[in-house]
mmCIF file of C-alpha atoms in Angstrom:
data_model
loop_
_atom_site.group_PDB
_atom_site.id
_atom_site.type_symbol
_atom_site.label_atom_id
_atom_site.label_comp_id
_atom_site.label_asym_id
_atom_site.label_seq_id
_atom_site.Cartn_x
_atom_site.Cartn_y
_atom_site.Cartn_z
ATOM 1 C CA UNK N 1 3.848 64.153 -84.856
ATOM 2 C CA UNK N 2 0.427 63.921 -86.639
ATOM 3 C CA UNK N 3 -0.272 64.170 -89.843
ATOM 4 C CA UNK N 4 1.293 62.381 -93.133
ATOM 5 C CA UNK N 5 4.656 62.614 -94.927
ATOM 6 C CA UNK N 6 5.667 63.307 -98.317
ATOM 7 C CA UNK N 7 9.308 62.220 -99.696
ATOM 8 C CA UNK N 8 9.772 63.809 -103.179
ATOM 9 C CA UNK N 9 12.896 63.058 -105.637
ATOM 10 C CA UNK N 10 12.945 65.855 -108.796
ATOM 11 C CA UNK N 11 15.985 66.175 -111.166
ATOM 12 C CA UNK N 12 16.484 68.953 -113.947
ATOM 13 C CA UNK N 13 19.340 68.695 -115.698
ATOM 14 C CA UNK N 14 22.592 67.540 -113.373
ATOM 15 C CA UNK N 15 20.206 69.227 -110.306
ATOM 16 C CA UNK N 16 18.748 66.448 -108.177
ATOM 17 C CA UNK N 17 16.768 67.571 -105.213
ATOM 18 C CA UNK N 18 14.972 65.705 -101.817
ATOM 19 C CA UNK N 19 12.091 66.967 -99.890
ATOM 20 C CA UNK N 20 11.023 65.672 -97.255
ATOM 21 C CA UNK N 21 7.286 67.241 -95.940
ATOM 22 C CA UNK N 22 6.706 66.231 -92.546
ATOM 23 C CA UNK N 23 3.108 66.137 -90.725
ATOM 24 C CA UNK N 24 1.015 67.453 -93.350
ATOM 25 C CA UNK N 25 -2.576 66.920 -93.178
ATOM 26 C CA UNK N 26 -3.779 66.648 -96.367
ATOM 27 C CA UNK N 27 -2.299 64.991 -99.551
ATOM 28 C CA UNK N 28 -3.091 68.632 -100.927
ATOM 29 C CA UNK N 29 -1.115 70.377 -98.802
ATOM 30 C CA UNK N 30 1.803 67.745 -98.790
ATOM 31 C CA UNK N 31 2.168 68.046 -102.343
ATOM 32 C CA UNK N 32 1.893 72.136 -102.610
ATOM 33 C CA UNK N 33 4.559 72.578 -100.159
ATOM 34 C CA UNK N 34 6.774 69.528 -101.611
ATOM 35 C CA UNK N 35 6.647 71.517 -104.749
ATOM 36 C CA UNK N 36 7.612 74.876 -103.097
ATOM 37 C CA UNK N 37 10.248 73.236 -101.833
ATOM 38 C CA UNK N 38 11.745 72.193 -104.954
ATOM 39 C CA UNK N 39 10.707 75.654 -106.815
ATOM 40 C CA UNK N 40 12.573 76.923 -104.115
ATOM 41 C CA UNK N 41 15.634 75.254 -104.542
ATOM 42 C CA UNK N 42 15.996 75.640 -108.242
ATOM 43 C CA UNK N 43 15.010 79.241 -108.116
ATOM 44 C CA UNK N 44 17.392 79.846 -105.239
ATOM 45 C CA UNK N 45 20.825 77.522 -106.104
ATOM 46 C CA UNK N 46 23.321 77.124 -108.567
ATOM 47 C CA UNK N 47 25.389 74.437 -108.661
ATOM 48 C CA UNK N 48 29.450 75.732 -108.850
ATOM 49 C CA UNK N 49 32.932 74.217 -109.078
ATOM 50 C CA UNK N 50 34.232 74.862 -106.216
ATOM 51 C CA UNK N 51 37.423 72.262 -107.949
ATOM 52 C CA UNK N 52 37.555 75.274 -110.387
ATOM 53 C CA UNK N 53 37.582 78.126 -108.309
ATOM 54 C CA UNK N 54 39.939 76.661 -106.396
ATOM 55 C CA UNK N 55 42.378 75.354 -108.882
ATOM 56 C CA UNK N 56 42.665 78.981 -109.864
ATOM 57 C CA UNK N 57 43.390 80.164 -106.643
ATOM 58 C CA UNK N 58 46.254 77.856 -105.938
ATOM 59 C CA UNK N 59 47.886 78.365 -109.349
ATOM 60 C CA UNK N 60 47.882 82.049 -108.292
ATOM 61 C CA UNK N 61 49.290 80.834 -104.208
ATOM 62 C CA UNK N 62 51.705 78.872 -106.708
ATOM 63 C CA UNK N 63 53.175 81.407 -108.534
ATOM 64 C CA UNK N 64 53.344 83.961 -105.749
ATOM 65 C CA UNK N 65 53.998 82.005 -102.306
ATOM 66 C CA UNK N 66 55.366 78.147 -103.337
ATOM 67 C CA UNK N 67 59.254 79.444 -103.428
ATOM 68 C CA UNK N 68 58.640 80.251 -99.966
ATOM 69 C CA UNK N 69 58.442 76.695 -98.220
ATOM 70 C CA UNK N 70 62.324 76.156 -97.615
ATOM 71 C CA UNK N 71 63.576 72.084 -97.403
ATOM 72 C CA UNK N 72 66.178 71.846 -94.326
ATOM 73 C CA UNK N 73 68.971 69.450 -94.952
ATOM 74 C CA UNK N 74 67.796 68.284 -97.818
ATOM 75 C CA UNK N 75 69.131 67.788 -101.438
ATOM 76 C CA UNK N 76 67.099 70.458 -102.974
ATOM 77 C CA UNK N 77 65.847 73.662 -100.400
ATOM 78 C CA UNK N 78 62.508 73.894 -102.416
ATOM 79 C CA UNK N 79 59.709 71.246 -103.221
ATOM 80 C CA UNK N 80 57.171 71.618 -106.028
ATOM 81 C CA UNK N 81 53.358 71.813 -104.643
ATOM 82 C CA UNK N 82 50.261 70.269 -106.213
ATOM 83 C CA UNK N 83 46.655 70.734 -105.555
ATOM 84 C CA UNK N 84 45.243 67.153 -104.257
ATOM 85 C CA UNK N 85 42.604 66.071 -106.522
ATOM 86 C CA UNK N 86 38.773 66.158 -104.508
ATOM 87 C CA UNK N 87 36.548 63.870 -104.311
ATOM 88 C CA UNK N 88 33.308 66.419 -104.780
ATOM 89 C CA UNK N 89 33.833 69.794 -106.174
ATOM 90 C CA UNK N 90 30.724 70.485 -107.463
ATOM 91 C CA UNK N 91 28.590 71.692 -104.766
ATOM 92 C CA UNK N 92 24.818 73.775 -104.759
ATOM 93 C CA UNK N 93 25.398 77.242 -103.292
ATOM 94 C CA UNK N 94 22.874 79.914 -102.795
ATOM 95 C CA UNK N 95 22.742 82.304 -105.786
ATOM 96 C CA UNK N 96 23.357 85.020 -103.532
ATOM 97 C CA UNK N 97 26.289 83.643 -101.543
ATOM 98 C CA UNK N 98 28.406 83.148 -105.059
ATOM 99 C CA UNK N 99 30.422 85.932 -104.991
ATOM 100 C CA UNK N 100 31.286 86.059 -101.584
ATOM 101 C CA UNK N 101 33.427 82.282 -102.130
ATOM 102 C CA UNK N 102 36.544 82.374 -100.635
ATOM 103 C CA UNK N 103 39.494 80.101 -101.105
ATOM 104 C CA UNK N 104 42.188 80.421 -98.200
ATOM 105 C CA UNK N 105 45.500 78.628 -98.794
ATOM 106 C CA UNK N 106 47.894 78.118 -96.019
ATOM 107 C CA UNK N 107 51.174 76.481 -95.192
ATOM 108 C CA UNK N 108 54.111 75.114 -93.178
ATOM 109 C CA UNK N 109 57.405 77.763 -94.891
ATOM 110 C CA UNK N 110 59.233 74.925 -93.339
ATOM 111 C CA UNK N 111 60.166 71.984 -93.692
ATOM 112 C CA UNK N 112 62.764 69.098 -92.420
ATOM 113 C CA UNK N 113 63.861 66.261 -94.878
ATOM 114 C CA UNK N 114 63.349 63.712 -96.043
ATOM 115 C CA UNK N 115 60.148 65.248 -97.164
ATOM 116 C CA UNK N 116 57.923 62.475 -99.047
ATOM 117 C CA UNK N 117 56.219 62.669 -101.989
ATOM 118 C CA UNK N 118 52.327 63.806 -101.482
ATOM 119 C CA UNK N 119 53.160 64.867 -98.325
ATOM 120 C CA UNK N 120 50.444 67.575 -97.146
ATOM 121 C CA UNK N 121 52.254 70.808 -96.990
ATOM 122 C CA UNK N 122 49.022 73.660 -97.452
ATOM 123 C CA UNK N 123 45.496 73.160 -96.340
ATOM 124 C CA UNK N 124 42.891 74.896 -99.196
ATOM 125 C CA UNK N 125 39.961 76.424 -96.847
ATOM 126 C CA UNK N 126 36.552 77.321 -98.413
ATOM 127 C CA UNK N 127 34.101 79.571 -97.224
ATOM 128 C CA UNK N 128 30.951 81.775 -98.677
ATOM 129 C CA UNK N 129 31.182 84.171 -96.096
#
């Protein structure tokens, strides 16, 4: 590769962003297109709770669905379900991809005891498409 490289950091607000310019000729043109780059991104992304969103969808899966995972042989026939905590939740998504975020929930309607405590029982899916 010829040319130079350019490795810009920018924050604004809780927005940090990276560019990397690779094989730029001039220190000009490295530092136009480094800040198109970032332009880009804040013009472009939003950054969303994806926690949120999906918090909200599993206390609607709860309400609806939960009463549905049956307990063989054990003490009780139901369990109650929580939503694991995430690491990251907060993730940039493309402005125009924001209302097309979709939380699947799925899981096992049954079960065998002894079932544990924080035993996974529903996988949470997310998509933007």
């Amino acid at each position: 590769m010829h040319g130079r490289c350019l490795v810009t950091a920018c924050k604004r607000g809780d927005f940090d962003i990276i560019t990397v310019v690779l094989g730029s000729d001039t220190k000009r043109i490295r530092g136009a297109d480094s800040i198109k780059l970032i332009e880009y991104a804040f013009a472009n992304y939003e950054h969303i709770d994806i926690g949120e969103i999906a918090k909200e969808e599993f206390e609607q899966w709860k309400q609806a669905y939960s009463h549905e995972i049956f307990v063989d042989k054990g003490i009780e026939d139901y369990i109650l379900v929580n939503l694991a905590t995430q690491k990251y939740s907060i993730f940039p998504i493309n402005k125009e991809d924001i209302d097309n975020i979709r939380i699947e929930i799925t899981s096992v309607e049954h079960l065998e005891a002894p079932v544990f405590e924080n035993q996974v029982v529903r996988h949470v899916r997310y998509s933007n498409k």
